[in-house]
Structures are given as C-alpha cells and as structure tokens.
PDB file of C-alpha atoms in Angstrom:
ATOM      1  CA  UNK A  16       0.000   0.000   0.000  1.00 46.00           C
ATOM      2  CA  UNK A  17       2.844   2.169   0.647  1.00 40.00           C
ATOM      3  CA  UNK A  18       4.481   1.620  -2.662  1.00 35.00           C
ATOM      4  CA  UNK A  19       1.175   2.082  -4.385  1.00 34.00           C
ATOM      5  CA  UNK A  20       1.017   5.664  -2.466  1.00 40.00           C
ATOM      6  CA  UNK A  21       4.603   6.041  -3.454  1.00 39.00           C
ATOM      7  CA  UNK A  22       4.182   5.223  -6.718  1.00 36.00           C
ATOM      8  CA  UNK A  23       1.013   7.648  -7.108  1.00 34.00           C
ATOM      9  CA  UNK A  24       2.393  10.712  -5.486  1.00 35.00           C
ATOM     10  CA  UNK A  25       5.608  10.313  -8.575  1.00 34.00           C
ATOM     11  CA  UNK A  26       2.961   9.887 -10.607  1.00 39.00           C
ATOM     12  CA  UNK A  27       1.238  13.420 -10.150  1.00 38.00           C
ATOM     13  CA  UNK A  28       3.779  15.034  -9.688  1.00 33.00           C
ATOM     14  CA  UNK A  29       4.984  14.050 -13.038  1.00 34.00           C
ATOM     15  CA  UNK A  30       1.621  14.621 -14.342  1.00 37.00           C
ATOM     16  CA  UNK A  31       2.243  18.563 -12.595  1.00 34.00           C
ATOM     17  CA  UNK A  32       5.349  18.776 -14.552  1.00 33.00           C
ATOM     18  CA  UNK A  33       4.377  18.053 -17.995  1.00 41.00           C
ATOM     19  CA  UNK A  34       1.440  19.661 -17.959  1.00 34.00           C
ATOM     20  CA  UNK A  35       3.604  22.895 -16.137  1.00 35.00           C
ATOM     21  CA  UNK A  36       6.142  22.498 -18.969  1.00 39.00           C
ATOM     22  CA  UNK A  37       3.904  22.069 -22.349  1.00 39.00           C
ATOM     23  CA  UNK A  38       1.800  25.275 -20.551  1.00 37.00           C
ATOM     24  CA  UNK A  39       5.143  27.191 -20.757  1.00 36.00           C
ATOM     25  CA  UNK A  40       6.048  25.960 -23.890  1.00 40.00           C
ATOM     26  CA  UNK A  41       2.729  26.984 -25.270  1.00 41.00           C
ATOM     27  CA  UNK A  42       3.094  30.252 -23.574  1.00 38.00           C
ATOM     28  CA  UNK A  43       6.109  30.771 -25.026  1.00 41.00           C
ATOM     29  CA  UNK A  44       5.144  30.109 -28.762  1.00 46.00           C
ATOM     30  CA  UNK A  45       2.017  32.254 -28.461  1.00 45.00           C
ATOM     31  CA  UNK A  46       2.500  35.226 -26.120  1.00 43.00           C
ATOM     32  CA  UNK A  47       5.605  36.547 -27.344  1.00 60.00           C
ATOM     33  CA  UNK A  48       4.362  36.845 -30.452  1.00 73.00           C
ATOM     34  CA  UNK A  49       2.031  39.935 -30.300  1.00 80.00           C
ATOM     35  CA  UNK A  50       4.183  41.598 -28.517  1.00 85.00           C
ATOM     36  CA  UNK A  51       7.740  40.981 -30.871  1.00 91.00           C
ATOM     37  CA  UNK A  52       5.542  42.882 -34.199  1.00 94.00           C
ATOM     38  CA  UNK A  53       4.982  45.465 -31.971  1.00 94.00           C
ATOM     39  CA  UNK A  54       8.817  45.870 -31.216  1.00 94.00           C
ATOM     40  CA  UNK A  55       9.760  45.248 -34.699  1.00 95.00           C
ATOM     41  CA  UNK A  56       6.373  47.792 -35.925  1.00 96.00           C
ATOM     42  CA  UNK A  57       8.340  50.254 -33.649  1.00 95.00           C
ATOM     43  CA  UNK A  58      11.399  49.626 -34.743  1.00 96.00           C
ATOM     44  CA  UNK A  59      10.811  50.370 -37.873  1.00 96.00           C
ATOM     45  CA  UNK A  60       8.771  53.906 -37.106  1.00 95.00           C
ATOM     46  CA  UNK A  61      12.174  54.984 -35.127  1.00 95.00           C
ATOM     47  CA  UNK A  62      13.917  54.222 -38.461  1.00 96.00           C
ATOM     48  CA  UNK A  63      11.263  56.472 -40.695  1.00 96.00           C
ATOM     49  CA  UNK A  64      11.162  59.409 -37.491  1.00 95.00           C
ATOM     50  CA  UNK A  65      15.041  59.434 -37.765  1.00 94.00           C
ATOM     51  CA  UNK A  66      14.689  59.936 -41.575  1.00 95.00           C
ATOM     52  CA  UNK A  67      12.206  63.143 -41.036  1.00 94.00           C
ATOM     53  CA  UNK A  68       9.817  60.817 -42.179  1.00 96.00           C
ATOM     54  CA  UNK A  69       6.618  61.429 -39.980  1.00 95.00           C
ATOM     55  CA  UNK A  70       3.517  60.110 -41.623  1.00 95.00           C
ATOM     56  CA  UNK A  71       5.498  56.924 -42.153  1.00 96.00           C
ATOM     57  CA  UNK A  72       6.537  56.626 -38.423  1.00 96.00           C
ATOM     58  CA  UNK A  73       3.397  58.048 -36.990  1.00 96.00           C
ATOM     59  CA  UNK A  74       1.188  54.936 -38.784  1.00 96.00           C
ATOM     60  CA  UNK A  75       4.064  52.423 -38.355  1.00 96.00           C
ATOM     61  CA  UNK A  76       3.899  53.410 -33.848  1.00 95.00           C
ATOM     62  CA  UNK A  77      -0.377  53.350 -34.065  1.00 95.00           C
ATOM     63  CA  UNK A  78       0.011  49.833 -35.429  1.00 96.00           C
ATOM     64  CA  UNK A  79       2.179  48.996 -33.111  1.00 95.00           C
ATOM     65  CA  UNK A  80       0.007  50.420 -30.139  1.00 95.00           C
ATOM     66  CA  UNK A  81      -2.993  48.671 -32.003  1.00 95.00           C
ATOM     67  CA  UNK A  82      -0.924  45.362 -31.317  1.00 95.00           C
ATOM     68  CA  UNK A  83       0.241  46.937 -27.063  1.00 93.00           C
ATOM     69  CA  UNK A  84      -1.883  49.403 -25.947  1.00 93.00           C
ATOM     70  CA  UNK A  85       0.737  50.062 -23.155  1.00 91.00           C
ATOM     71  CA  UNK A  86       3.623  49.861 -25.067  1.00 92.00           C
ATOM     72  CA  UNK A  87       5.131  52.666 -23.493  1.00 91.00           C
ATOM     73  CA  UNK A  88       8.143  53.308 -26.154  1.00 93.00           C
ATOM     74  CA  UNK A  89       5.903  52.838 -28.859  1.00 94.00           C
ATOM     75  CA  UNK A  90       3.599  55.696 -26.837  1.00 92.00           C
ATOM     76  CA  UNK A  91       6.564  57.880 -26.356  1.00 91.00           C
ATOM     77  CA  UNK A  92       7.623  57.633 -30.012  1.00 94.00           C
ATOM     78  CA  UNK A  93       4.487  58.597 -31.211  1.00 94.00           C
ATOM     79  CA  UNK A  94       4.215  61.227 -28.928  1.00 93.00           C
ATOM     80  CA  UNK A  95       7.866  62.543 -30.547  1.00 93.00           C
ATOM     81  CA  UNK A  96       6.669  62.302 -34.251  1.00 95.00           C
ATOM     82  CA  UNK A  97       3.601  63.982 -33.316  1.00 94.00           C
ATOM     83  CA  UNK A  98       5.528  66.664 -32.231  1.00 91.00           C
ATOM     84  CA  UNK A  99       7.969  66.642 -34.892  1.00 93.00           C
ATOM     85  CA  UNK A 100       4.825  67.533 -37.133  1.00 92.00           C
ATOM     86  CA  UNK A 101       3.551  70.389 -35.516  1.00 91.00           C
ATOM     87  CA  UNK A 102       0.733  68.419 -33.621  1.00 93.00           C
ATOM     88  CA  UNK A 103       1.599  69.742 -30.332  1.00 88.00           C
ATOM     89  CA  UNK A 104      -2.048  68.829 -28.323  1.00 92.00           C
ATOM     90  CA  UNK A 105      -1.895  65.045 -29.373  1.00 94.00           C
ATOM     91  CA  UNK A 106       2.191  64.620 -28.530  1.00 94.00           C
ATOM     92  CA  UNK A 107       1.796  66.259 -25.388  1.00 94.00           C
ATOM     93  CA  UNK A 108      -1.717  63.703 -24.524  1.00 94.00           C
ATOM     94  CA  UNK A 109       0.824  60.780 -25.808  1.00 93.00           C
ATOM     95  CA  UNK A 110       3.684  61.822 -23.372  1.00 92.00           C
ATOM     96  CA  UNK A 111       1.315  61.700 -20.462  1.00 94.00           C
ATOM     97  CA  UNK A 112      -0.018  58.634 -21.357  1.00 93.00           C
ATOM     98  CA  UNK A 113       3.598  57.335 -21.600  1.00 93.00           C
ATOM     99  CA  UNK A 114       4.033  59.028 -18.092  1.00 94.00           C
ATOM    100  CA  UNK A 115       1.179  57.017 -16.294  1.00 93.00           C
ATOM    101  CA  UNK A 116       2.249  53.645 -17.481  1.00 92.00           C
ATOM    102  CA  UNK A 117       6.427  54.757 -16.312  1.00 91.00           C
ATOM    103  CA  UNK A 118       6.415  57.530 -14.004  1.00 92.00           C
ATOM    104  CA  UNK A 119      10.147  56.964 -13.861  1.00 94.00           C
ATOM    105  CA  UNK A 120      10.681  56.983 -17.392  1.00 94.00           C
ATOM    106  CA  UNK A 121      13.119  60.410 -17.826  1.00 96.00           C
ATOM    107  CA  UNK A 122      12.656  60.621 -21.567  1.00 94.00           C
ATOM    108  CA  UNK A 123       8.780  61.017 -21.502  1.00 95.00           C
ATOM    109  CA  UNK A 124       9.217  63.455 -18.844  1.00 96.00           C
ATOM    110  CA  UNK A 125      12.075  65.036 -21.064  1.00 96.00           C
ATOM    111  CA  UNK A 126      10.035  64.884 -24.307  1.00 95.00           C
ATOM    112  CA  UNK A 127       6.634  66.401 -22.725  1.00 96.00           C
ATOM    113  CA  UNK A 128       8.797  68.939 -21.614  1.00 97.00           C
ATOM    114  CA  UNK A 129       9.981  69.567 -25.007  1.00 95.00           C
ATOM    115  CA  UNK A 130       6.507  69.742 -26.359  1.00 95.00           C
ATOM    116  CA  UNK A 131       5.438  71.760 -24.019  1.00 96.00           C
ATOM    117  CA  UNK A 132       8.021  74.411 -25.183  1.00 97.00           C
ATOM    118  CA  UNK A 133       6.136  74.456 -28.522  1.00 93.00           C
ATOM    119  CA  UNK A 134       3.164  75.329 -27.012  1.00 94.00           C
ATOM    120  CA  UNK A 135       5.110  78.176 -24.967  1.00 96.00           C
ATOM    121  CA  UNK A 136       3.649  76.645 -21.666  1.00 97.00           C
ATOM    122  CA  UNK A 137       7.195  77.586 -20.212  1.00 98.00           C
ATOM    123  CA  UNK A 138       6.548  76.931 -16.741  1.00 98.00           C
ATOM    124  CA  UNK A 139       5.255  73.351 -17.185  1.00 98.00           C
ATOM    125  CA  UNK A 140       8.140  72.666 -19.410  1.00 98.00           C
ATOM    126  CA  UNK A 141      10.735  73.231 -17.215  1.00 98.00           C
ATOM    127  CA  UNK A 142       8.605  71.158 -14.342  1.00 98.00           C
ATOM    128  CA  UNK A 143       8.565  68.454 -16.909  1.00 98.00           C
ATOM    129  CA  UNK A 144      12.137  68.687 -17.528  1.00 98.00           C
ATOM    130  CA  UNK A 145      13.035  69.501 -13.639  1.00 98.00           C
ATOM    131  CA  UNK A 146      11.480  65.709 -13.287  1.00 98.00           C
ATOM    132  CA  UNK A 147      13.024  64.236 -15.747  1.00 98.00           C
ATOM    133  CA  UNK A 148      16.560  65.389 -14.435  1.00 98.00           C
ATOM    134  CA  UNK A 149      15.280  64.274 -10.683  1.00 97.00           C
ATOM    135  CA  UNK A 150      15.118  60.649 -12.066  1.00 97.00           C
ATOM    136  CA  UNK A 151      18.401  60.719 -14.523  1.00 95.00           C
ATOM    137  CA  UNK A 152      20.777  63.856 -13.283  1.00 93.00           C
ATOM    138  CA  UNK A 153      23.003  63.124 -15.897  1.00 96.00           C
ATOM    139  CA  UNK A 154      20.218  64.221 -19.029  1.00 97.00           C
ATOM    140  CA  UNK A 155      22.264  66.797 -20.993  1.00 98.00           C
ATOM    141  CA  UNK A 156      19.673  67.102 -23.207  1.00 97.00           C
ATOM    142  CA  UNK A 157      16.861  67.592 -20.366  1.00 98.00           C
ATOM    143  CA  UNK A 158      19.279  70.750 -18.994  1.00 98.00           C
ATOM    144  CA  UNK A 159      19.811  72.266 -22.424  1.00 98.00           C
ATOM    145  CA  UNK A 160      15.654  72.380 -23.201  1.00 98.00           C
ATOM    146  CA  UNK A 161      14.766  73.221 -19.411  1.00 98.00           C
ATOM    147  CA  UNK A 162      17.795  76.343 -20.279  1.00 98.00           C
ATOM    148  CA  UNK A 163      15.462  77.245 -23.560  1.00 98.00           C
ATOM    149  CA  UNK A 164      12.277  77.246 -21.449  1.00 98.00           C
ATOM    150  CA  UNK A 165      14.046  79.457 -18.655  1.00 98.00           C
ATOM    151  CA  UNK A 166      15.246  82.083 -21.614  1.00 97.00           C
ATOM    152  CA  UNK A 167      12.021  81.953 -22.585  1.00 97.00           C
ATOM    153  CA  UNK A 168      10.865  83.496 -19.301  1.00 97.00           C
ATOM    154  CA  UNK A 169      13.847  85.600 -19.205  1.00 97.00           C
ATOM    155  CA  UNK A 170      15.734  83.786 -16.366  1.00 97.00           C
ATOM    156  CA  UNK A 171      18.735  83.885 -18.322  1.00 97.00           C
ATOM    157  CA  UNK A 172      21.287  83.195 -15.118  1.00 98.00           C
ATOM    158  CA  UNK A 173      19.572  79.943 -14.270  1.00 98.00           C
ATOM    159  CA  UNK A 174      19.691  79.445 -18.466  1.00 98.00           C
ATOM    160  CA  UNK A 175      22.751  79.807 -18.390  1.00 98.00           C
ATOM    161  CA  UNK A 176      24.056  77.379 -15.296  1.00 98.00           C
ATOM    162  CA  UNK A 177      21.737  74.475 -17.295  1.00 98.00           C
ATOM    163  CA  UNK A 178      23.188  75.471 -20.582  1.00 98.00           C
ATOM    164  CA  UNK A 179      26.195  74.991 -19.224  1.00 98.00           C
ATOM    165  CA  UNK A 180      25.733  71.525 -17.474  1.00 98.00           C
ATOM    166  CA  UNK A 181      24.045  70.069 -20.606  1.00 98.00           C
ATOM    167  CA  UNK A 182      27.550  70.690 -22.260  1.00 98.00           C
ATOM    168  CA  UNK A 183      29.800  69.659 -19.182  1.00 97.00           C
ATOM    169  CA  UNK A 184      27.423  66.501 -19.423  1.00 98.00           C
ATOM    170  CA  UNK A 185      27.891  66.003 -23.467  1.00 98.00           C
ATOM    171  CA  UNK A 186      31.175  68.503 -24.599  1.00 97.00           C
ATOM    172  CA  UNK A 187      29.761  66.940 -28.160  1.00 97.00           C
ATOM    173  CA  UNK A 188      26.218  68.721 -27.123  1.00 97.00           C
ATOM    174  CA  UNK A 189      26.509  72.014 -29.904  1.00 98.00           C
ATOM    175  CA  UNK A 190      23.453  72.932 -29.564  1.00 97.00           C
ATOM    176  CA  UNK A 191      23.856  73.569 -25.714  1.00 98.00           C
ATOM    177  CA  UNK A 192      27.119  74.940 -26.470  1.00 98.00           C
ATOM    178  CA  UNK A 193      25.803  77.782 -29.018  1.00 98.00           C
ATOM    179  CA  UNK A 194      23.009  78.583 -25.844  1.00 98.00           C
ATOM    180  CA  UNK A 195      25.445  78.864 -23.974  1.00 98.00           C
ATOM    181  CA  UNK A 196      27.466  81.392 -26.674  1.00 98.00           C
ATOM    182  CA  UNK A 197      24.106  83.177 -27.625  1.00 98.00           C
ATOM    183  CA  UNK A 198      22.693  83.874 -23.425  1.00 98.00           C
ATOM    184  CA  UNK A 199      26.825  85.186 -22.284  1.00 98.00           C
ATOM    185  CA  UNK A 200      26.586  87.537 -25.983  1.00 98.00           C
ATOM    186  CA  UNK A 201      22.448  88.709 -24.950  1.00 97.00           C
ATOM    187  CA  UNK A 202      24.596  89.520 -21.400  1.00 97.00           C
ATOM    188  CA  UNK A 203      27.243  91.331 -23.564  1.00 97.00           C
ATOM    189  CA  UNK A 204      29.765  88.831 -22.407  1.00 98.00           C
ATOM    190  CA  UNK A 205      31.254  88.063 -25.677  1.00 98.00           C
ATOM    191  CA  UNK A 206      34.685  86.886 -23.844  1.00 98.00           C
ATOM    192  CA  UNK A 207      32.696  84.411 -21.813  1.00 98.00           C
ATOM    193  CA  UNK A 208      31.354  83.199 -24.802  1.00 98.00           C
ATOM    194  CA  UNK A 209      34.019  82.869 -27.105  1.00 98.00           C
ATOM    195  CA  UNK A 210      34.874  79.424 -25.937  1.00 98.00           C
ATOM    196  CA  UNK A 211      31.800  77.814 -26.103  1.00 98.00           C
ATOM    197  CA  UNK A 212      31.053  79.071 -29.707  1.00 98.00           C
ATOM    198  CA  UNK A 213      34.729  78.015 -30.862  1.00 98.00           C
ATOM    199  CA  UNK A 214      33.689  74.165 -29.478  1.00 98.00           C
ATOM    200  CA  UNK A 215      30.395  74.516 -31.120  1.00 98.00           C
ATOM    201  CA  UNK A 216      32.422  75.238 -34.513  1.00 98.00           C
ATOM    202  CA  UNK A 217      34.970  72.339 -33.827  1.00 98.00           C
ATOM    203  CA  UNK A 218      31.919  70.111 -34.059  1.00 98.00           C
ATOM    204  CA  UNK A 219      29.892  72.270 -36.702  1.00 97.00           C
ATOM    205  CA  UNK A 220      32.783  74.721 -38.764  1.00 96.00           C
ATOM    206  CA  UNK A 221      30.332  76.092 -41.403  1.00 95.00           C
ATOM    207  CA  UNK A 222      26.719  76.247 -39.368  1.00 97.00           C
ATOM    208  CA  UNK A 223      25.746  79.697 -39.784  1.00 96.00           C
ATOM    209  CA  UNK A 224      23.914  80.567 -36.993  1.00 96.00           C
ATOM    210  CA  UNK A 225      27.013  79.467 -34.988  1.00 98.00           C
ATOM    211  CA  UNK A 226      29.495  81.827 -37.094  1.00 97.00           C
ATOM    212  CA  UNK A 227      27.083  84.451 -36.539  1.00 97.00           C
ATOM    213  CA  UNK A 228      26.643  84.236 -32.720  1.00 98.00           C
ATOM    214  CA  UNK A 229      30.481  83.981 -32.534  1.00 98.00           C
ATOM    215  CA  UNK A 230      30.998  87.069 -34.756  1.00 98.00           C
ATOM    216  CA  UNK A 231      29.136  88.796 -32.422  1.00 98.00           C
ATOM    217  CA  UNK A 232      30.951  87.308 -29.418  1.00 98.00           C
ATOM    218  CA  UNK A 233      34.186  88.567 -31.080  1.00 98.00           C
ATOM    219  CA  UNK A 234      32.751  92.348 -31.382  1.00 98.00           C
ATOM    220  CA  UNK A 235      31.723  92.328 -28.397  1.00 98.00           C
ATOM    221  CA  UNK A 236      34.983  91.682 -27.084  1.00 98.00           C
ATOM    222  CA  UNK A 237      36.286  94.019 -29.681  1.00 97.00           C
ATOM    223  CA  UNK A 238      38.299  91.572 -32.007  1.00 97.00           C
ATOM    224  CA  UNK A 239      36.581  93.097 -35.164  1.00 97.00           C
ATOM    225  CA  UNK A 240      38.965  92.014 -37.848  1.00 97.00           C
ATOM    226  CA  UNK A 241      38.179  88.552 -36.691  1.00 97.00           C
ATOM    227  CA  UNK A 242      34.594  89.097 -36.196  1.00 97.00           C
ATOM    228  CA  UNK A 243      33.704  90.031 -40.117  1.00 96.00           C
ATOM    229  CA  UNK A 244      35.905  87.108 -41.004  1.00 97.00           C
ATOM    230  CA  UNK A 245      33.457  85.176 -39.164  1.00 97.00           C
ATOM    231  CA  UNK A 246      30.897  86.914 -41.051  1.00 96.00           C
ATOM    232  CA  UNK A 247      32.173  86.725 -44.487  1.00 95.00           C
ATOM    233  CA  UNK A 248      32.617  82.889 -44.150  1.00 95.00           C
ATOM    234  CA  UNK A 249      28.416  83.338 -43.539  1.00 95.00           C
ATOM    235  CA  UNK A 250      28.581  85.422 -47.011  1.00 93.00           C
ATOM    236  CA  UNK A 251      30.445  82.762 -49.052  1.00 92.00           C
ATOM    237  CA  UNK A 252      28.898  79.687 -47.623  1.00 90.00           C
ATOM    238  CA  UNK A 253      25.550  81.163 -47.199  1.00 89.00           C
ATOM    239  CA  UNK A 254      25.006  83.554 -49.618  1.00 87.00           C
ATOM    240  CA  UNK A 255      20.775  83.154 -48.965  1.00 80.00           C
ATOM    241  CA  UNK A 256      21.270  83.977 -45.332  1.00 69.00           C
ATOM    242  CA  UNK A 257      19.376  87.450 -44.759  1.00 52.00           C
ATOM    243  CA  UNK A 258      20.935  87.691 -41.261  1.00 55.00           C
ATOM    244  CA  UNK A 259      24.652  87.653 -42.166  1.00 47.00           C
ATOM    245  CA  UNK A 260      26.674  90.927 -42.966  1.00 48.00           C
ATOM    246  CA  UNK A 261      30.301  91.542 -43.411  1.00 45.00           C
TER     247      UNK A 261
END
C-alpha cells in the first residue's frame, strides 16, 4: 500500500510537470508573439522618425500600439513624431499617457517637456524637464531644453548654469554649447562666450547661426577684424542667409 502511495504521489507530480512544462512551452510560442511585431512595428517607425519621415513613423507606432496598448516606447515615439509635425495637443496627450504607465521613465518626462516648449507653456516645461533630471541627473539634453524654457521666461542666469551643465554633461552637445554662446553675448559677455562658440564650430565649422553668434561674441569683445571674417565665411557659404553681414 505504501508503494502504491509512493508510486502515485511520482505519478502526479509528473503529471504537474508536464502539464507545467507544455503550458510554458505553449506560452512561449504564443505570447511573445504579439508583442515581438509590436517591437519590430516600432522599430521600424524609429527608423522612418530618424529619416524626417513622420507620416510613415506616426502609422508604423499606431500599429504597433494597435498590437500593445501600453507599449510605453511605442507611446513615447508617437508622442515625438507627433511633435515633430507640428501636432503639439496630441504629442503632449501621448507623453502623459507614456508618463502614467512609467512615471520613472526620464525621456517622456524630457520629451513632454519639449513639447510643451512648442506650445510656450514655459513653466510646465521646465517642471517636466526639472522631473526628468530628478530621475536621470546626468540628461544633458533635459538641462539644455529646461535652459530654452528658462530664456524663454527671461531667467537667463539659471539658463545659463543648465546650458552649461548640458555641455559639461555632453562637450559633443553644440546645440547647448551655441546657448550657452548666444545667453553670455544677450549679457554682452562676448569673452565668456568665445569658448563655447569656438567648441560649437569644432563640431559644426560652417553652421551659420554658430558663425554668426560667434561674430558677435568677437565684437563684443572688440576683435573686429576677426569678427567680419566670421561673417564673411556666412557670405560665401551662405550667400541666402538674410541675417549675415560683413
């Protein structure tokens, strides 16, 4: 009687296991599934977004959120073309939608702050971007649009001091290191700002916007031979640009 007992509990438990195993098995044919078009549908909307190619992306991220309602990426990406095409209302509803399903996820918080901008809500994009630096203090990118939002309001000290961590975070940053050029020259401290402009041109030689801002930095500091060299490389590179003089 005991080895009949025996003999049933091995039994079961075997019984247990296979059907535990062919469950996961099953599981792990079927469930995956769903969910690995939606990563490669948003794969491939990343690839048409980083191509300026909105539509494209924008349809490619809905079918993947058709797929995962609460893919969160796919949410956030969407949000990001949205923006990219002007559609400032829907990005910003996508970005909070991304921030209830992660409330720790920096780069929603980052990119509703960014969106926010567009729609000149200043204050609520630098509390978006204040959060996302709270979760990921090393966000050069979250400091150099909180620094846009807070020139926007005409707090250019504090702009400045978050210009200039976003490009102690990323010295490759030139975009934070030409807002850092442009708020020292709107300050009339084209000295200050020389060196950020000449790392901005390292990176970018012929942008014009940058050779303008550090023409102006040079007058400023009253090196005008140098500064309408700056401007005359505006003149034969840009010819179309109404803003450059020499």
């Amino acid at each position: 009687q005991r080895f009949l007992q025996k003999w049933l509990f091995v039994c079961c438990l075997l019984t247990m296991f296979q059907y535990t195993s062919t469950a996961q098995h099953s599981a792990a044919q079927s469930t995956p599934v769903p969910l690995q078009k939606a990563v490669e549908l948003n794969k491939r909307g990343l690839e048409h977004l980083e191509k300026n190619e909105y539509g494209v992306a924008i349809d490619l991220f809905r079918k993947a959120l058709e797929i995962q309602p609460e893919y969160s990426d796919a949410l956030d990406n969407l949000g990001r073309a949205l923006d990219a095409e002007g559609k400032d209302d829907e990005a910003v509803a996508d970005f909070q939608k991304t921030i209830k399903l992660a409330r720790d996820n920096a780069r929603a918080h980052n990119d509703l702050g960014y969106a926010l901008f567009h729609e000149k809500k200043f204050e609520e994009s630098i509390a978006s971007y204040r959060k996302a630096i709270s979760i990921h203090d090393n966000y050069p990118e979250a400091y150099n649009g909180m620094g846009a939002a807070l020139m926007s309001m005409g707090k250019t000290d504090e702009a400045i001091s978050a210009f200039e961590r976003a490009a102690t975070l990323d010295p490759k940053n030139v975009d934070a290191l030409n807002n850092v050029g442009v708020a020292l020259v709107g300050q009339q401290r084209g000295t200050d700002a020389i060196p950020y402009l000449e790392n901005a041109l390292r990176l970018k030689p012929l942008a014009p916007d940058i050779l303008e801002n550090y023409g102006h930095a040079l007058h400023q500091a009253g090196r005008t031979d140098e500064a309408i060299a700056a401007f005359q490389k505006i003149v034969k590179h840009h010819p179309d640009d109404a803003t450059s003089w020499a």
